[in-house]
Structure formats: C-alpha cells, structure tokens
PDB file of C-alpha atoms in Angstrom:
ATOM      1  CA  MET A   1     -20.475  58.208 -20.915  1.00 40.00           C
ATOM      2  CA  PRO A   2     -20.842  54.634 -20.242  1.00 37.00           C
ATOM      3  CA  SER A   3     -17.973  52.439 -18.483  1.00 34.00           C
ATOM      4  CA  THR A   4     -15.596  50.803 -20.302  1.00 34.00           C
ATOM      5  CA  THR A   5     -12.594  50.161 -18.188  1.00 32.00           C
ATOM      6  CA  GLU A   6     -14.100  46.752 -16.571  1.00 32.00           C
ATOM      7  CA  ARG A   7     -15.675  44.203 -18.676  1.00 30.00           C
ATOM      8  CA  ALA A   8     -17.422  41.601 -17.233  1.00 30.00           C
ATOM      9  CA  SER A   9     -16.924  37.858 -19.339  1.00 31.00           C
ATOM     10  CA  ALA A  10     -19.633  35.171 -19.355  1.00 32.00           C
ATOM     11  CA  SER A  11     -17.532  33.378 -16.774  1.00 33.00           C
ATOM     12  CA  GLY A  12     -17.051  36.688 -14.195  1.00 34.00           C
ATOM     13  CA  PRO A  13     -14.435  39.864 -14.351  1.00 34.00           C
ATOM     14  CA  GLU A  14     -11.448  39.242 -15.958  1.00 38.00           C
ATOM     15  CA  PRO A  15      -8.258  39.113 -14.270  1.00 37.00           C
ATOM     16  CA  PRO A  16      -6.314  42.569 -14.350  1.00 38.00           C
ATOM     17  CA  PRO A  17      -3.715  42.187 -17.062  1.00 40.00           C
ATOM     18  CA  SER A  18       0.282  41.724 -16.123  1.00 39.00           C
ATOM     19  CA  PRO A  19       1.695  45.305 -16.486  1.00 45.00           C
ATOM     20  CA  GLY A  20       4.437  44.559 -18.447  1.00 52.00           C
ATOM     21  CA  ALA A  21       2.034  42.112 -20.515  1.00 60.00           C
ATOM     22  CA  SER A  22       1.313  42.944 -23.793  1.00 67.00           C
ATOM     23  CA  PRO A  23      -2.187  41.468 -25.037  1.00 71.00           C
ATOM     24  CA  GLY A  24      -2.226  38.404 -27.743  1.00 75.00           C
ATOM     25  CA  PRO A  25      -3.332  39.438 -31.656  1.00 88.00           C
ATOM     26  CA  VAL A  26      -6.219  41.687 -31.408  1.00 95.00           C
ATOM     27  CA  ALA A  27      -7.744  40.917 -34.871  1.00 94.00           C
ATOM     28  CA  ASP A  28     -10.127  43.485 -35.305  1.00 97.00           C
ATOM     29  CA  LEU A  29      -7.868  46.185 -34.733  1.00 98.00           C
ATOM     30  CA  CYS A  30      -6.043  48.597 -37.414  1.00 98.00           C
ATOM     31  CA  VAL A  31      -3.624  50.567 -35.686  1.00 98.00           C
ATOM     32  CA  ALA A  32      -3.381  54.005 -38.151  1.00 98.00           C
ATOM     33  CA  VAL A  33      -0.063  56.135 -37.968  1.00 98.00           C
ATOM     34  CA  LEU A  34      -0.178  59.533 -39.574  1.00 97.00           C
ATOM     35  CA  ALA A  35       3.917  60.251 -41.432  1.00 97.00           C
ATOM     36  CA  LEU A  36       6.411  62.435 -42.647  1.00 95.00           C
ATOM     37  CA  ASP A  37      10.312  61.972 -41.868  1.00 94.00           C
ATOM     38  CA  GLU A  38       9.556  59.696 -39.264  1.00 95.00           C
ATOM     39  CA  ALA A  39      12.569  57.335 -39.642  1.00 97.00           C
ATOM     40  CA  ALA A  40      13.961  58.083 -35.832  1.00 93.00           C
ATOM     41  CA  ARG A  41      10.396  56.670 -34.326  1.00 94.00           C
ATOM     42  CA  ILE A  42       8.058  55.428 -36.062  1.00 97.00           C
ATOM     43  CA  ALA A  43       9.774  51.844 -35.694  1.00 98.00           C
ATOM     44  CA  THR A  44       9.189  51.976 -31.694  1.00 97.00           C
ATOM     45  CA  ALA A  45       5.521  53.720 -32.843  1.00 98.00           C
ATOM     46  CA  LEU A  46       5.311  50.593 -34.760  1.00 98.00           C
ATOM     47  CA  GLY A  47       7.346  48.078 -32.360  1.00 98.00           C
ATOM     48  CA  SER A  48       4.757  49.024 -29.450  1.00 98.00           C
ATOM     49  CA  VAL A  49       1.297  47.805 -31.795  1.00 98.00           C
ATOM     50  CA  ALA A  50       2.733  44.931 -33.061  1.00 97.00           C
ATOM     51  CA  TRP A  51       0.087  42.629 -31.991  1.00 97.00           C
ATOM     52  CA  ALA A  52      -2.674  44.669 -33.799  1.00 98.00           C
ATOM     53  CA  GLY A  53      -4.514  42.687 -36.660  1.00 97.00           C
ATOM     54  CA  GLU A  54      -3.028  45.420 -39.210  1.00 98.00           C
ATOM     55  CA  ARG A  55      -0.495  48.374 -39.172  1.00 98.00           C
ATOM     56  CA  LEU A  56      -1.510  50.803 -41.974  1.00 98.00           C
ATOM     57  CA  VAL A  57       0.954  54.215 -41.779  1.00 98.00           C
ATOM     58  CA  VAL A  58      -0.212  57.210 -44.057  1.00 98.00           C
ATOM     59  CA  ASP A  59       2.753  59.198 -45.221  1.00 98.00           C
ATOM     60  CA  SER A  60       2.910  61.964 -47.052  1.00 97.00           C
ATOM     61  CA  GLY A  61       6.403  62.349 -48.535  1.00 96.00           C
ATOM     62  CA  SER A  62       9.172  61.440 -46.676  1.00 97.00           C
ATOM     63  CA  ARG A  63      12.801  61.180 -47.806  1.00 97.00           C
ATOM     64  CA  ASP A  64      14.346  59.412 -45.167  1.00 96.00           C
ATOM     65  CA  GLY A  65      13.383  55.848 -45.588  1.00 97.00           C
ATOM     66  CA  THR A  66       9.941  55.747 -42.944  1.00 98.00           C
ATOM     67  CA  PRO A  67       8.489  53.805 -45.590  1.00 98.00           C
ATOM     68  CA  GLU A  68      10.804  51.359 -45.907  1.00 98.00           C
ATOM     69  CA  ILE A  69      11.588  51.361 -42.054  1.00 98.00           C
ATOM     70  CA  ALA A  70       7.872  50.351 -41.644  1.00 98.00           C
ATOM     71  CA  ARG A  71       6.981  48.280 -44.509  1.00 98.00           C
ATOM     72  CA  GLY A  72       9.992  46.490 -43.407  1.00 98.00           C
ATOM     73  CA  LEU A  73       8.137  45.922 -40.462  1.00 97.00           C
ATOM     74  CA  GLY A  74       4.901  44.671 -41.335  1.00 97.00           C
ATOM     75  CA  ALA A  75       3.250  48.149 -41.596  1.00 98.00           C
ATOM     76  CA  ARG A  76       1.322  48.883 -44.753  1.00 98.00           C
ATOM     77  CA  VAL A  77       2.246  52.135 -46.176  1.00 98.00           C
ATOM     78  CA  VAL A  78       0.034  54.080 -48.674  1.00 98.00           C
ATOM     79  CA  SER A  79       1.597  57.078 -49.601  1.00 98.00           C
ATOM     80  CA  HIS A  80      -1.081  60.676 -49.942  1.00 97.00           C
ATOM     81  CA  PRO A  81      -0.063  64.419 -50.491  1.00 97.00           C
ATOM     82  CA  PHE A  82      -0.414  66.153 -47.232  1.00 94.00           C
ATOM     83  CA  ARG A  83      -3.552  69.112 -47.171  1.00 92.00           C
ATOM     84  CA  ASP A  84      -4.234  68.788 -43.638  1.00 90.00           C
ATOM     85  CA  TYR A  85      -4.582  66.992 -40.675  1.00 92.00           C
ATOM     86  CA  ALA A  86      -7.874  65.842 -40.093  1.00 95.00           C
ATOM     87  CA  ASP A  87      -7.590  64.589 -44.337  1.00 96.00           C
ATOM     88  CA  GLN A  88      -4.906  62.537 -43.070  1.00 96.00           C
ATOM     89  CA  ARG A  89      -6.663  60.599 -41.049  1.00 97.00           C
ATOM     90  CA  ASN A  90      -9.695  60.436 -43.020  1.00 98.00           C
ATOM     91  CA  VAL A  91      -7.421  59.243 -45.217  1.00 98.00           C
ATOM     92  CA  ALA A  92      -6.932  56.121 -42.812  1.00 98.00           C
ATOM     93  CA  LEU A  93     -10.184  54.832 -41.842  1.00 98.00           C
ATOM     94  CA  ALA A  94     -10.884  55.016 -45.131  1.00 98.00           C
ATOM     95  CA  GLU A  95      -8.141  52.388 -46.050  1.00 98.00           C
ATOM     96  CA  ALA A  96      -8.202  50.748 -42.517  1.00 98.00           C
ATOM     97  CA  GLY A  97      -8.872  47.143 -42.883  1.00 97.00           C
ATOM     98  CA  ARG A  98     -10.987  46.186 -39.888  1.00 98.00           C
ATOM     99  CA  GLU A  99     -13.368  47.307 -37.844  1.00 97.00           C
ATOM    100  CA  TRP A 100     -11.557  49.341 -35.097  1.00 98.00           C
ATOM    101  CA  VAL A 101      -8.568  51.807 -35.743  1.00 98.00           C
ATOM    102  CA  LEU A 102      -6.277  53.541 -33.071  1.00 98.00           C
ATOM    103  CA  PHE A 103      -4.670  56.556 -34.001  1.00 98.00           C
ATOM    104  CA  LEU A 104      -1.079  56.069 -32.762  1.00 98.00           C
ATOM    105  CA  ASP A 105       1.324  59.082 -33.993  1.00 96.00           C
ATOM    106  CA  ALA A 106       4.812  58.680 -33.935  1.00 95.00           C
ATOM    107  CA  ASP A 107       6.151  59.835 -31.273  1.00 94.00           C
ATOM    108  CA  GLU A 108       3.523  57.617 -29.337  1.00 97.00           C
ATOM    109  CA  THR A 109       3.929  54.632 -28.180  1.00 98.00           C
ATOM    110  CA  VAL A 110       1.092  52.049 -26.344  1.00 98.00           C
ATOM    111  CA  THR A 111       2.592  50.304 -23.309  1.00 97.00           C
ATOM    112  CA  PRO A 112       1.863  46.879 -22.867  1.00 97.00           C
ATOM    113  CA  ALA A 113      -1.152  48.012 -19.808  1.00 97.00           C
ATOM    114  CA  LEU A 114      -2.731  50.229 -21.879  1.00 98.00           C
ATOM    115  CA  ALA A 115      -2.722  47.110 -24.727  1.00 98.00           C
ATOM    116  CA  ALA A 116      -4.145  44.672 -22.884  1.00 97.00           C
ATOM    117  CA  GLU A 117      -6.787  47.332 -21.742  1.00 98.00           C
ATOM    118  CA  ILE A 118      -7.758  47.679 -25.316  1.00 98.00           C
ATOM    119  CA  ALA A 119      -7.836  44.262 -26.056  1.00 97.00           C
ATOM    120  CA  ARG A 120      -9.992  43.617 -23.384  1.00 97.00           C
ATOM    121  CA  VAL A 121     -12.564  46.735 -24.512  1.00 98.00           C
ATOM    122  CA  LEU A 122     -12.399  45.240 -27.844  1.00 98.00           C
ATOM    123  CA  ARG A 123     -13.404  41.931 -26.753  1.00 96.00           C
ATOM    124  CA  ALA A 124     -17.093  42.759 -25.606  1.00 96.00           C
ATOM    125  CA  PRO A 125     -17.914  46.577 -26.887  1.00 97.00           C
ATOM    126  CA  GLY A 126     -21.397  47.056 -27.126  1.00 96.00           C
ATOM    127  CA  GLU A 127     -22.746  50.360 -28.461  1.00 96.00           C
ATOM    128  CA  THR A 128     -19.366  51.509 -28.070  1.00 98.00           C
ATOM    129  CA  ALA A 129     -18.256  53.624 -30.987  1.00 98.00           C
ATOM    130  CA  GLY A 130     -14.969  54.792 -28.977  1.00 98.00           C
ATOM    131  CA  TRP A 131     -12.916  55.979 -26.216  1.00 98.00           C
ATOM    132  CA  GLU A 132     -10.872  58.553 -25.065  1.00 98.00           C
ATOM    133  CA  ILE A 133      -7.487  57.713 -24.050  1.00 98.00           C
ATOM    134  CA  PRO A 134      -5.069  59.602 -21.004  1.00 97.00           C
ATOM    135  CA  ARG A 135      -2.345  60.659 -22.817  1.00 97.00           C
ATOM    136  CA  ARG A 136       1.644  61.505 -20.777  1.00 94.00           C
ATOM    137  CA  ASN A 137       3.191  63.725 -22.149  1.00 90.00           C
ATOM    138  CA  PHE A 138       6.994  63.830 -21.982  1.00 87.00           C
ATOM    139  CA  LEU A 139       9.868  66.727 -22.282  1.00 82.00           C
ATOM    140  CA  GLY A 140      12.887  64.525 -22.917  1.00 76.00           C
ATOM    141  CA  GLU A 141      12.160  61.777 -20.544  1.00 79.00           C
ATOM    142  CA  ARG A 142      10.975  64.322 -18.041  1.00 82.00           C
ATOM    143  CA  TRP A 143       6.632  63.401 -17.998  1.00 84.00           C
ATOM    144  CA  LEU A 144       4.646  66.599 -17.474  1.00 87.00           C
ATOM    145  CA  ARG A 145       2.078  66.033 -15.390  1.00 86.00           C
ATOM    146  CA  HIS A 146       0.739  69.926 -14.866  1.00 84.00           C
ATOM    147  CA  GLY A 147      -0.267  73.017 -16.870  1.00 83.00           C
ATOM    148  CA  GLY A 148      -3.247  70.839 -18.436  1.00 84.00           C
ATOM    149  CA  LEU A 149      -0.846  68.284 -19.988  1.00 84.00           C
ATOM    150  CA  TYR A 150      -1.984  65.499 -17.662  1.00 88.00           C
ATOM    151  CA  PRO A 151      -4.775  63.551 -18.547  1.00 91.00           C
ATOM    152  CA  ASP A 152      -4.801  64.737 -21.562  1.00 92.00           C
ATOM    153  CA  HIS A 153      -7.366  62.461 -23.077  1.00 96.00           C
ATOM    154  CA  GLN A 154      -7.363  61.706 -26.743  1.00 96.00           C
ATOM    155  CA  LEU A 155      -9.929  60.716 -29.127  1.00 98.00           C
ATOM    156  CA  ARG A 156      -8.177  58.043 -30.520  1.00 98.00           C
ATOM    157  CA  LEU A 157     -10.204  54.474 -30.894  1.00 98.00           C
ATOM    158  CA  MET A 158     -13.177  54.268 -33.155  1.00 98.00           C
ATOM    159  CA  ARG A 159     -15.389  52.280 -34.517  1.00 98.00           C
ATOM    160  CA  ARG A 160     -14.603  52.914 -38.637  1.00 96.00           C
ATOM    161  CA  GLY A 161     -17.438  53.247 -39.649  1.00 95.00           C
ATOM    162  CA  ARG A 162     -18.830  54.855 -37.248  1.00 97.00           C
ATOM    163  CA  ALA A 163     -16.425  58.335 -37.028  1.00 98.00           C
ATOM    164  CA  ARG A 164     -14.632  61.258 -38.971  1.00 97.00           C
ATOM    165  CA  TRP A 165     -12.129  64.193 -38.546  1.00 97.00           C
ATOM    166  CA  GLU A 166     -12.566  67.314 -38.452  1.00 94.00           C
ATOM    167  CA  GLY A 167     -10.328  70.636 -38.102  1.00 84.00           C
ATOM    168  CA  ARG A 168      -6.908  71.185 -40.175  1.00 75.00           C
ATOM    169  CA  VAL A 169      -4.220  71.847 -37.316  1.00 72.00           C
ATOM    170  CA  HIS A 170      -6.055  70.972 -33.776  1.00 78.00           C
ATOM    171  CA  GLU A 171      -8.065  68.038 -35.583  1.00 89.00           C
ATOM    172  CA  ARG A 172     -11.156  65.775 -33.405  1.00 93.00           C
ATOM    173  CA  ALA A 173     -12.949  63.160 -34.284  1.00 96.00           C
ATOM    174  CA  ARG A 174     -16.619  63.141 -34.765  1.00 97.00           C
ATOM    175  CA  LEU A 175     -18.296  59.845 -33.459  1.00 98.00           C
ATOM    176  CA  ASP A 176     -21.673  58.254 -34.081  1.00 97.00           C
ATOM    177  CA  GLY A 177     -22.463  56.810 -31.125  1.00 97.00           C
ATOM    178  CA  PRO A 178     -21.573  57.203 -27.019  1.00 98.00           C
ATOM    179  CA  ILE A 179     -17.663  57.209 -26.095  1.00 98.00           C
ATOM    180  CA  GLY A 180     -16.140  56.088 -23.424  1.00 98.00           C
ATOM    181  CA  ARG A 181     -12.857  56.473 -21.617  1.00 98.00           C
ATOM    182  CA  LEU A 182     -10.236  54.126 -20.907  1.00 98.00           C
ATOM    183  CA  ALA A 183      -7.717  54.529 -17.926  1.00 98.00           C
ATOM    184  CA  GLU A 184      -4.113  53.159 -18.459  1.00 98.00           C
ATOM    185  CA  PRO A 185      -2.021  56.049 -21.247  1.00 97.00           C
ATOM    186  CA  LEU A 186      -0.554  56.464 -24.052  1.00 97.00           C
ATOM    187  CA  GLU A 187       2.851  57.255 -23.528  1.00 96.00           C
ATOM    188  CA  HIS A 188       3.782  60.888 -25.849  1.00 95.00           C
ATOM    189  CA  ARG A 189       7.792  61.916 -26.402  1.00 89.00           C
ATOM    190  CA  THR A 190       7.229  64.888 -28.894  1.00 74.00           C
ATOM    191  CA  TYR A 191       9.763  67.057 -27.779  1.00 73.00           C
ATOM    192  CA  THR A 192      13.442  65.666 -27.114  1.00 71.00           C
ATOM    193  CA  ASP A 193      14.513  68.728 -26.351  1.00 74.00           C
ATOM    194  CA  ARG A 194      13.898  72.485 -25.316  1.00 75.00           C
ATOM    195  CA  ALA A 195      14.971  73.543 -28.688  1.00 79.00           C
ATOM    196  CA  ASP A 196      12.087  70.737 -30.362  1.00 78.00           C
ATOM    197  CA  LEU A 197       9.690  72.287 -28.514  1.00 78.00           C
ATOM    198  CA  VAL A 198       9.970  75.772 -29.457  1.00 81.00           C
ATOM    199  CA  ARG A 199      10.870  74.293 -33.058  1.00 82.00           C
ATOM    200  CA  LYS A 200       6.745  72.634 -32.872  1.00 81.00           C
ATOM    201  CA  VAL A 201       4.706  75.518 -31.767  1.00 86.00           C
ATOM    202  CA  ARG A 202       6.550  78.143 -34.227  1.00 85.00           C
ATOM    203  CA  ARG A 203       4.581  75.166 -37.439  1.00 81.00           C
ATOM    204  CA  TYR A 204       1.700  74.785 -35.654  1.00 82.00           C
ATOM    205  CA  ALA A 205       1.045  78.148 -34.506  1.00 85.00           C
ATOM    206  CA  ALA A 206       1.706  79.898 -38.103  1.00 83.00           C
ATOM    207  CA  LEU A 207      -0.736  76.415 -39.432  1.00 81.00           C
ATOM    208  CA  GLU A 208      -3.616  77.567 -36.733  1.00 84.00           C
ATOM    209  CA  GLY A 209      -3.142  81.077 -36.972  1.00 84.00           C
ATOM    210  CA  ARG A 210      -4.135  80.504 -40.795  1.00 82.00           C
ATOM    211  CA  GLU A 211      -7.320  78.588 -39.962  1.00 82.00           C
ATOM    212  CA  ARG A 212      -8.101  81.139 -37.583  1.00 83.00           C
ATOM    213  CA  ALA A 213      -7.996  84.262 -39.924  1.00 82.00           C
ATOM    214  CA  GLU A 214     -10.229  82.145 -42.998  1.00 82.00           C
ATOM    215  CA  ARG A 215     -12.595  81.337 -40.240  1.00 82.00           C
ATOM    216  CA  GLY A 216     -13.390  85.005 -39.838  1.00 84.00           C
ATOM    217  CA  GLU A 217     -12.276  85.481 -35.888  1.00 83.00           C
ATOM    218  CA  SER A 218     -10.751  88.757 -34.650  1.00 83.00           C
ATOM    219  CA  PRO A 219      -7.240  88.850 -34.591  1.00 81.00           C
ATOM    220  CA  LEU A 220      -8.054  91.022 -31.166  1.00 84.00           C
ATOM    221  CA  ALA A 221      -9.216  87.594 -29.265  1.00 85.00           C
ATOM    222  CA  LEU A 222      -6.024  85.822 -30.677  1.00 85.00           C
ATOM    223  CA  LEU A 223      -4.185  88.911 -28.841  1.00 89.00           C
ATOM    224  CA  ALA A 224      -6.006  89.052 -25.632  1.00 89.00           C
ATOM    225  CA  ARG A 225      -4.922  84.734 -25.196  1.00 87.00           C
ATOM    226  CA  VAL A 226      -1.634  86.140 -25.110  1.00 89.00           C
ATOM    227  CA  PRO A 227      -1.461  86.761 -21.365  1.00 90.00           C
ATOM    228  CA  TRP A 228      -4.321  84.166 -20.693  1.00 90.00           C
ATOM    229  CA  ARG A 229      -2.348  81.283 -21.863  1.00 87.00           C
ATOM    230  CA  LEU A 230       0.413  81.818 -19.552  1.00 88.00           C
ATOM    231  CA  VAL A 231      -1.621  82.794 -17.074  1.00 90.00           C
ATOM    232  CA  GLN A 232      -3.899  79.430 -17.314  1.00 88.00           C
ATOM    233  CA  VAL A 233      -1.054  77.242 -18.037  1.00 87.00           C
ATOM    234  CA  LEU A 234       1.162  78.804 -15.422  1.00 88.00           C
ATOM    235  CA  LEU A 235      -1.158  79.740 -12.381  1.00 89.00           C
ATOM    236  CA  VAL A 236      -4.490  78.215 -13.358  1.00 88.00           C
ATOM    237  CA  ARG A 237      -3.689  74.414 -14.070  1.00 84.00           C
ATOM    238  CA  SER A 238      -0.411  74.525 -11.722  1.00 87.00           C
ATOM    239  CA  GLY A 239       2.353  74.318 -14.532  1.00 81.00           C
ATOM    240  CA  TRP A 240       4.616  75.530 -11.930  1.00 89.00           C
ATOM    241  CA  ARG A 241       4.967  72.564 -10.443  1.00 86.00           C
ATOM    242  CA  ASP A 242       6.688  70.885 -13.557  1.00 85.00           C
ATOM    243  CA  GLY A 243       9.658  73.129 -11.789  1.00 86.00           C
ATOM    244  CA  ALA A 244      11.684  74.785 -15.365  1.00 86.00           C
ATOM    245  CA  ASP A 245      10.194  72.356 -17.560  1.00 85.00           C
ATOM    246  CA  GLY A 246       6.771  73.958 -16.091  1.00 86.00           C
ATOM    247  CA  TRP A 247       8.090  77.053 -16.603  1.00 89.00           C
ATOM    248  CA  VAL A 248       9.305  76.146 -20.648  1.00 86.00           C
ATOM    249  CA  HIS A 249       6.192  74.610 -21.255  1.00 83.00           C
ATOM    250  CA  ALA A 250       4.447  77.640 -20.657  1.00 87.00           C
ATOM    251  CA  TRP A 251       6.701  80.122 -21.674  1.00 88.00           C
ATOM    252  CA  ALA A 252       5.866  78.377 -24.893  1.00 88.00           C
ATOM    253  CA  LEU A 253       2.134  77.814 -25.106  1.00 86.00           C
ATOM    254  CA  THR A 254       2.629  81.787 -24.422  1.00 91.00           C
ATOM    255  CA  LEU A 255       4.478  82.047 -27.276  1.00 90.00           C
ATOM    256  CA  TYR A 256       2.507  79.867 -29.600  1.00 88.00           C
ATOM    257  CA  ALA A 257      -0.730  82.573 -28.982  1.00 89.00           C
ATOM    258  CA  TRP A 258       0.922  85.099 -29.794  1.00 91.00           C
ATOM    259  CA  LEU A 259       2.667  83.736 -33.185  1.00 90.00           C
ATOM    260  CA  ALA A 260      -0.794  82.762 -33.950  1.00 88.00           C
ATOM    261  CA  PHE A 261      -2.032  85.982 -33.706  1.00 89.00           C
ATOM    262  CA  ARG A 262       0.425  87.325 -35.836  1.00 88.00           C
ATOM    263  CA  ALA A 263      -0.143  84.646 -38.640  1.00 87.00           C
ATOM    264  CA  ALA A 264      -4.272  85.614 -38.699  1.00 86.00           C
ATOM    265  CA  VAL A 265      -3.055  89.131 -38.203  1.00 87.00           C
ATOM    266  CA  ALA A 266      -0.964  88.298 -42.409  1.00 86.00           C
ATOM    267  CA  ALA A 267      -3.017  85.863 -43.704  1.00 78.00           C
ATOM    268  CA  PRO A 268      -5.020  87.845 -44.898  1.00 61.00           C
ATOM    269  CA  ALA A 269      -3.210  90.474 -46.540  1.00 51.00           C
ATOM    270  CA  LYS A 270      -1.692  87.790 -47.698  1.00 48.00           C
ATOM    271  CA  ALA A 271      -4.839  85.951 -49.484  1.00 44.00           C
ATOM    272  CA  GLY A 272      -5.224  89.531 -51.172  1.00 43.00           C
ATOM    273  CA  ARG A 273      -1.810  89.469 -52.753  1.00 40.00           C
TER     274      ARG A 273
END
C-alpha cells in the first residue's frame, strides 16, 4: 500500500496539524451518514465534520426527528427504505455531490487531528482510490484497546466514482485503485453500556445468520465458531487485558456467534413455510 500519512507540497513537507485545530473547508468531500432514529447522536456526528463541503444523511424511516435535526444543522437528507447496509451506502455514493466520500456512522466522530489528516491527503491524492482509517472503540467511556478492537482499520474514505459496497450485514467497500492508510483514528462510541452491547449483538447476529444461510454455509461450521470466538478474542487477541470490559466484549462476541448459528439453522425452515 502506498504511504499516505505524509504528503509533500511544492515548498516542502507540511507541518503537522495542531492537535486541537480543525481544517478549513474541504470542498471536494462529502461526509455520508446512514441513519435510523439517531436523534440522540446525529448532531454530535455531523458537528464533528462541519468542515466538509457536503454532509449527506441517508435516512431509512426515522420517527424520532433525526431528519429534522440533520437539516437544521445544514445537512442534506435523502430518504431511502432500508434493504441492506451495502444498498444504503451505494445510495449515498450515488447521491453524493463531491468527488470524495467519507462514510461516518451516527455513533462515530472525527477528531480534529483526523480531520486535518484527511484535508492534507485530499490536497494531493495522486492515484489513490481510498484510505483505511483506524478506529477507537469505546464501551461507555472506556476505550477497548485489545481483543481485536484496535486499530480496527475501516475503509471509509473513497473516491466516489471508483467505489462500490457489497454485503448485507458486514458490508465491504470494493475500490478500483490503490488503497492507503491514515494514522489518526475515528472515535466509535457504539455501546452506551453493557445492555446496549447485548441488544446490538442480538440484532446483527440474526441478520448475519440469515445471510450466511442464504449463501449455503454449513451450520456446523458456524457452530464451530462459537468456542473459537471466545478463545480468539480473550486469549489470542489479548482481550483479557481490558479487564472486566474485555471479558464482557469476549462474551458478547461469543453470544453473537451462537445467535448467528441459531438464525442460520432457523432460516431454511422459515423460507419453506
């Protein structure tokens, strides 16, 4: 992969940004956010990217005022019924009015340091089609550093005409061209507490189980993932080093594997009714 965290201008290397300073307007960038009933968080996410040339919210039927909040903050809102996550992201690519698109979830924020790094690489992108961004994952206010949760690189910044999303649950971006990697992380506060973690595990596991069943994957292979996930997160990836929250995370992903297995087993019976 090409190195992208440092770019030289015609007059020499640029000085590093101040940690607390956001960049000026980045006209060629659209920040796209997928949303459904995100009234409690959408303002924080959009506020962290106020410097972007365009902010786009693809809403799949919110009833809590999310679209109104987003419009009030200057974002453009597009309503589109939810089919799957890749479809929603592809709608965002089609609707974006800028050359570059940064995908941001409603429970994520862009730090000033990351904003400055994005502005810097987009001034001289060369042939790069997109960049992976590291991500800090939080459980409540605690940053989980182990268990495979850091650096947790996410391919989120991409050239609009050279990107396509695939996959229903854990969607993936396919880019036509070189991919770089940024140094500064996104901040991801997806779980407000342990109960919230369990709720989301249940929802996404059911979706993944059905998707894997439709692809014809063996339920036995999914069952084998259950004990392996616990060993992988807790021991192989040192999740135990995050203390009690690390154990909770390992248990939640093990539960995820078990619920995905159960959903995969149930899916053929439901399809045949």
